[in-house]
Coordinates of C-alpha atoms in Angstrom, one line a residue:
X1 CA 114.0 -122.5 -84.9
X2 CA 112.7 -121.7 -88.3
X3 CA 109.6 -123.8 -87.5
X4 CA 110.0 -125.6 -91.1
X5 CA 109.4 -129.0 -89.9
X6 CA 106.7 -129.6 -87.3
X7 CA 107.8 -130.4 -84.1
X8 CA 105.7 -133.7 -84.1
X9 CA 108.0 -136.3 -86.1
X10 CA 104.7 -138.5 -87.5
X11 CA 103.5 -134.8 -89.4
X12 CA 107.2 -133.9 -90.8
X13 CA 107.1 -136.4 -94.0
X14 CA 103.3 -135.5 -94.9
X15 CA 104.3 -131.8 -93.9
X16 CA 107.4 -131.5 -96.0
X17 CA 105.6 -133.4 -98.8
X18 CA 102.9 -131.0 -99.1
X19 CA 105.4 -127.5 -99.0
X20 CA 107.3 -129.5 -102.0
X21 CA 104.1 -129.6 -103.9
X22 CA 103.4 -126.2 -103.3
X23 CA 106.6 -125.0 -104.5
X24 CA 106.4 -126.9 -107.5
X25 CA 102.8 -125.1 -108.3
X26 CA 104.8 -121.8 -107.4
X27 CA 107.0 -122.6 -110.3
X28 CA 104.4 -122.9 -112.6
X29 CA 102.1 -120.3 -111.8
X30 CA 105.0 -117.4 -111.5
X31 CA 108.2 -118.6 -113.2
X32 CA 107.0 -119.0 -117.0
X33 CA 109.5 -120.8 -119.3
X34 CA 108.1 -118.6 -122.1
X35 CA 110.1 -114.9 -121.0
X36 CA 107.8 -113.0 -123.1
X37 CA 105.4 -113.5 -120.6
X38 CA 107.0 -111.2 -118.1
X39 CA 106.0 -108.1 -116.9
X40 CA 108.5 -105.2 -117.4
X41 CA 109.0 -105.0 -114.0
X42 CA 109.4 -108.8 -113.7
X43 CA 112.1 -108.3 -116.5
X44 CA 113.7 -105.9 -114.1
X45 CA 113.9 -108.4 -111.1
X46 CA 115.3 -111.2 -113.3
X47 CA 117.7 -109.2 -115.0
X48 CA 119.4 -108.2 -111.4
X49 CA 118.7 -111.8 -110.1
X50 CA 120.7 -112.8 -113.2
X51 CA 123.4 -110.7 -112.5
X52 CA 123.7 -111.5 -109.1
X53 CA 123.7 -115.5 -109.0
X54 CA 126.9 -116.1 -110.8
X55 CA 128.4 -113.5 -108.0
X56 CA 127.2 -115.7 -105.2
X57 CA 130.7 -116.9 -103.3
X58 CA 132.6 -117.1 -106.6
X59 CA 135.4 -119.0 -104.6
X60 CA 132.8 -121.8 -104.3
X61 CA 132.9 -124.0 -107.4
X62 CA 129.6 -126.2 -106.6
X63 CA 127.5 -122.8 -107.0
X64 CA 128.5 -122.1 -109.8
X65 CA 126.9 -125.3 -111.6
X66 CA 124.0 -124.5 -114.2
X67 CA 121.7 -126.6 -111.9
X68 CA 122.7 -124.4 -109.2
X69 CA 122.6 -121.2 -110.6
X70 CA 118.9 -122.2 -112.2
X71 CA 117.9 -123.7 -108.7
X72 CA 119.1 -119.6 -107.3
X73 CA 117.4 -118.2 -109.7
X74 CA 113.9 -119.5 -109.5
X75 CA 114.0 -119.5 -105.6
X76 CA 114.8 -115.8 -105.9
X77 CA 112.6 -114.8 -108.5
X78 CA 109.4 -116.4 -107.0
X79 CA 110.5 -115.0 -103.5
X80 CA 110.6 -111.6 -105.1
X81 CA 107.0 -111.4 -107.0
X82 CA 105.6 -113.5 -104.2
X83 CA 106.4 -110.2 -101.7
X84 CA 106.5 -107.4 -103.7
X85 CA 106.8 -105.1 -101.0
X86 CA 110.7 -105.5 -100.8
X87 CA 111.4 -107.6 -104.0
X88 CA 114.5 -109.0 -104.7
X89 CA 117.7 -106.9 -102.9
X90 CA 120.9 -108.0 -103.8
X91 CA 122.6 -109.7 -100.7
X92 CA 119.7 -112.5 -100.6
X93 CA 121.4 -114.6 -102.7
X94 CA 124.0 -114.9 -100.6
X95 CA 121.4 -115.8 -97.7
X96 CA 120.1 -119.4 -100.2
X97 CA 123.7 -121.1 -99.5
X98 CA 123.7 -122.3 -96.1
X99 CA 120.4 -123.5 -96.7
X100 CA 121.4 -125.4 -99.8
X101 CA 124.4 -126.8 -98.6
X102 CA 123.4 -128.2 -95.6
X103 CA 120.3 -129.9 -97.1
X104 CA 122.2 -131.2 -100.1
X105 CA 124.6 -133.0 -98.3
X106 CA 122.1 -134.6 -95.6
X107 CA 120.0 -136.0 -98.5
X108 CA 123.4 -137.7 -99.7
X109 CA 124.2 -138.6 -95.8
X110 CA 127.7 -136.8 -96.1
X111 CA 129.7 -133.7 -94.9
X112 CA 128.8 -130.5 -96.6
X113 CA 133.0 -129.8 -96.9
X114 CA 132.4 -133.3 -99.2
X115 CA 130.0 -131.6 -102.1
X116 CA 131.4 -131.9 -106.0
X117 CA 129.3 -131.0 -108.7
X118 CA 128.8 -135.2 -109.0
X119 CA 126.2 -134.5 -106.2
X120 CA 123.6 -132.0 -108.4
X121 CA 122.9 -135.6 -111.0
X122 CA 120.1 -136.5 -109.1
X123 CA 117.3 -133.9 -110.7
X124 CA 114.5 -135.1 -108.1
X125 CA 116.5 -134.8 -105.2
X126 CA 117.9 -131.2 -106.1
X127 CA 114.1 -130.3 -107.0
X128 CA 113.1 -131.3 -102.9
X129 CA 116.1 -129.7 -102.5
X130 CA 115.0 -126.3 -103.9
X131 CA 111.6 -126.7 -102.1
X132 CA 113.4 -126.8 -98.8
X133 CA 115.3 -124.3 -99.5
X134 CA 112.5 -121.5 -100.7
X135 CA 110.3 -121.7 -97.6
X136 CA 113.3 -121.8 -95.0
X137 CA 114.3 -118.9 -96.5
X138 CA 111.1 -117.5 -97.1
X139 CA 110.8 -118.2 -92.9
X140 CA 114.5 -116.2 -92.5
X141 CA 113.0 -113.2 -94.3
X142 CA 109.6 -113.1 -92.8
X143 CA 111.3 -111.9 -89.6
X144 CA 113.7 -109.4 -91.1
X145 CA 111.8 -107.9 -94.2
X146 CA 112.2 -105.0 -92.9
X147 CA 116.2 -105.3 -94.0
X148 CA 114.7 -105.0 -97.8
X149 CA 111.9 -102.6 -98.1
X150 CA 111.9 -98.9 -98.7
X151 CA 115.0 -97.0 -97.0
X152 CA 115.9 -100.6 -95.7
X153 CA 114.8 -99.3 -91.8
X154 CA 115.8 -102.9 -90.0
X155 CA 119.5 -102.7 -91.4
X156 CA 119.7 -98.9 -90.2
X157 CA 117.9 -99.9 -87.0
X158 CA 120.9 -102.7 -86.6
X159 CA 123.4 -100.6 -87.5
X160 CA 122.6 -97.8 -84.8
X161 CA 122.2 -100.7 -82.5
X162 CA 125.9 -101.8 -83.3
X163 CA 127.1 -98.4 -83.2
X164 CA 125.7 -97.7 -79.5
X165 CA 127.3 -101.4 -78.4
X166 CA 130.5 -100.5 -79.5
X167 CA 130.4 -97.2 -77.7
X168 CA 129.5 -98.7 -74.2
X169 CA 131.8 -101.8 -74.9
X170 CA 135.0 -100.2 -76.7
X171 CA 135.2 -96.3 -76.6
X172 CA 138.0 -96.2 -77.5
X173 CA 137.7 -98.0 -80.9
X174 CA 134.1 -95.7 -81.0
X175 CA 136.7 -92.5 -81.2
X176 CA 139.4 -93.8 -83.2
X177 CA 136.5 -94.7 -85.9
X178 CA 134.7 -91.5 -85.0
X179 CA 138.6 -89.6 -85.7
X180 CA 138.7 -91.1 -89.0
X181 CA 135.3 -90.6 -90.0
X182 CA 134.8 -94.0 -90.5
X183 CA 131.2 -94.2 -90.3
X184 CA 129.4 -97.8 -89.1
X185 CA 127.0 -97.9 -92.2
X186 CA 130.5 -97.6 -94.3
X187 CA 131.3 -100.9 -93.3
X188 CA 128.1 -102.8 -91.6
X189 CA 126.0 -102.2 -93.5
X190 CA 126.9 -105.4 -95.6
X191 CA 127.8 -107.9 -92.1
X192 CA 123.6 -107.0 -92.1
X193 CA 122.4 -107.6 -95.3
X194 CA 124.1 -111.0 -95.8
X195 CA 124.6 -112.1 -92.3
X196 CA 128.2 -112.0 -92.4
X197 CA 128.4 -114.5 -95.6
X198 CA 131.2 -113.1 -96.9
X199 CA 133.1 -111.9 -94.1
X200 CA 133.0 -115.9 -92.6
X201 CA 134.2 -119.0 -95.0
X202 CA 131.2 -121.2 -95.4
X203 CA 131.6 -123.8 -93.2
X204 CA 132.3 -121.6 -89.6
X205 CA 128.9 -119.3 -91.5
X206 CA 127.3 -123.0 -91.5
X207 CA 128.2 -122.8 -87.9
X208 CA 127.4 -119.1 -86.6
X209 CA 123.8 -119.6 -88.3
X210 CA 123.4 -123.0 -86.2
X211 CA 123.6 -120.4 -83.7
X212 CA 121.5 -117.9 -85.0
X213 CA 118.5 -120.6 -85.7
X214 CA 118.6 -122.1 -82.4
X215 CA 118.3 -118.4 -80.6
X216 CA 115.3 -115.9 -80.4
X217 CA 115.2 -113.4 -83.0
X218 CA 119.3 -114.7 -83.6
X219 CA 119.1 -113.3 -87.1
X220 CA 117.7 -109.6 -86.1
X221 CA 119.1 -109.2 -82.1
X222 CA 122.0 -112.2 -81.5
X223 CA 123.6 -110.9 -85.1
X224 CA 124.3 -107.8 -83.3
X225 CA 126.2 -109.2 -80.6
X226 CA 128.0 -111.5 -83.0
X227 CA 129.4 -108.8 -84.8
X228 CA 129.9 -106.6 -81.9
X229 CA 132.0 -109.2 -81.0
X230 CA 134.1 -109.4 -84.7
X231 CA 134.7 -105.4 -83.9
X232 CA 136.1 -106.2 -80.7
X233 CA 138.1 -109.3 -81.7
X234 CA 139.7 -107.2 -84.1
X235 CA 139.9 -103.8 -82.2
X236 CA 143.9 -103.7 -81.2
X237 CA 144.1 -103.9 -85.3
X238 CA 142.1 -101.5 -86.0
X239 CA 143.2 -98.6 -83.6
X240 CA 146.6 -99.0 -84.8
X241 CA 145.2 -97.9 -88.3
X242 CA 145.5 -93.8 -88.8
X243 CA 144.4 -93.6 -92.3
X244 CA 140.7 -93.3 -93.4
X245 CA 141.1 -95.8 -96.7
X246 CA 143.5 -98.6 -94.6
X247 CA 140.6 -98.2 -92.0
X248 CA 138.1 -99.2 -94.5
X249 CA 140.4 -101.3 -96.7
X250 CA 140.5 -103.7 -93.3
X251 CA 137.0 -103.8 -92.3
X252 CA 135.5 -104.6 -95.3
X253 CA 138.3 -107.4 -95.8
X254 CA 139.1 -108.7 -92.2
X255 CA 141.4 -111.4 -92.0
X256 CA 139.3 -114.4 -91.4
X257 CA 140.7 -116.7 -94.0
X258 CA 142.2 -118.8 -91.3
X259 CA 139.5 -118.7 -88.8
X260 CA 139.4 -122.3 -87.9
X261 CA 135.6 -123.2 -85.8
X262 CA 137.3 -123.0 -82.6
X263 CA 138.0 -119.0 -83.2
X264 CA 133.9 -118.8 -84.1
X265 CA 133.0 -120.7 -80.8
X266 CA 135.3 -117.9 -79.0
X267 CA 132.7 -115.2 -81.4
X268 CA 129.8 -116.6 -80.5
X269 CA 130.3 -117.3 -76.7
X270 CA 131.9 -113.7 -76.6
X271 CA 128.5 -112.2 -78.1
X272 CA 126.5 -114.4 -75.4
X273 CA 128.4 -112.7 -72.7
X274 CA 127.8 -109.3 -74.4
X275 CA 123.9 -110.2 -75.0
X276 CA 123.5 -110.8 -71.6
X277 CA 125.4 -108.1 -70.4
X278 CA 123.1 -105.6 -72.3
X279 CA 119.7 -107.3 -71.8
X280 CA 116.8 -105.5 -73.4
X281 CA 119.4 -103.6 -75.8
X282 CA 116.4 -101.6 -76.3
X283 CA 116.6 -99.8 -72.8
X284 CA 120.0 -99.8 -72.5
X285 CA 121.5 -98.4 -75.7
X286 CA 119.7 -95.2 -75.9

């Protein structure tokens, strides 16, 4: 689990309460209404957070909403100068949505697949909202920051990882790739910096993340499997390919539009079996 709420129910409210106050003095002491206020280098980071928001799932009309694309921005930006270390990377964007969705729609008591832009009136609501949403994924980062700082070493480290799985699991997918010259990073490389957000509509990502919270280190080591697991699923596909751009055409766009949940249960109890197969991945895949 994230470890957002406390596990004793009587401290959640007076917990929660106190992490919203905090955020709102965030806002205050680092996100200045008055631009001219910013550092150059702050100008920088807004500049590509501005960019980036309106490209957050396009197909999804809700994000798109001036409340939502201010409530993106601000939890980026203070993210960014609160760990300057990494700073904003493009691709954490992407990683607010679950997060919002989820805790928009149980404020409101509905389904997130019920959201319309009627939901985002309530200005308090979307403020706790916001809160929520900065230190949950504040708490994702914290244990993959290594995905955003210099040379990005945690996504190459996953990558390799991947690489290695397929090898043992599929070899021959691992030649047909290797034939091809379809290196991993060509195509990975994003399934690691957004956590499979836009490979997976966002309902069944809703669903694979359930997953991901609920494990160990789901987001660093269980991500692996997952998408050792999507390479396999689509592996018959893939080998039939003999051209270096259809190879790479397909995995950056694999067909997934129809996946219904019962095809991610399949994923996910398919990268169990592998995660238990290859115990301490460490030992094994080198």
């Amino acid at each position: 689990a994230l470890g957002y709420q406390p596990a004793n129910r009587a401290r959640r409210g007076p917990t929660i309460a106190k992490r919203r106050r905090e955020y709102k003095d965030h806002c205050r002491t680092f996100y200045y209404k008055d631009e001219s206020r910013f550092s150059t280098a702050e100008n920088k980071i807004m500049h590509q957070i501005r960019l980036d928001t309106p490209r957050t799932l396009p197909g999804v009309k809700l994000l798109q909403h001036k409340a939502v694309q201010g409530l993106l921005e601000r939890i980026l930006y203070i993210w960014s100068v609160r760990h300057p270390a990494s700073g904003y990377v493009q691709g954490i964007n992407d990683l607010v949505v679950p997060f919002f969705v989820v805790f928009l729609a149980a404020r409101i008591g509905i389904d997130t697949s019920e959201l319309t832009e009627e939901h985002l009136a309530d200005e308090e609501r979307l403020q706790e909202v916001e809160a929520d949403c900065f230190f949950c994924l504040s708490k994702l980062l914290d244990g993959i920051q290594d995905h955003y700082t210099a040379s990005q070493p945690g996504i190459q480290r996953m990558v390799f990882k991947l690489e290695e799985l397929i090898h043992r699991l599929d070899e021959p997918l691992h030649a047909h790739l290797k034939k091809y010259d379809i290196r991993f990073f060509h195509f990975s490389y994003r399934w690691m910096n957004c956590m499979l957000m836009r490979e997976v509509s966002l309902p069944l990502i809703i669903r694979v993340w359930d997953t991901y919270i609920a494990e160990p280190d789901g987001f660093k080591v269980f991500h692996i499997y997952v998408c050792a697991s999507m390479l396999k699923r689509f592996s018959p596909a893939l080998r039939a390919l003999e051209e270096f751009q259809d190879l790479i055409v397909y995995l950056q766009n694999l067909p997934t539009s129809d996946w219904t949940e019962n095809d991610v249960e399949t994923l996910l109890a398919q990268a169990y079996v592998y995660k238990y197969q290859f115990e301490g991945a460490e030992n094994h895949l080198h």
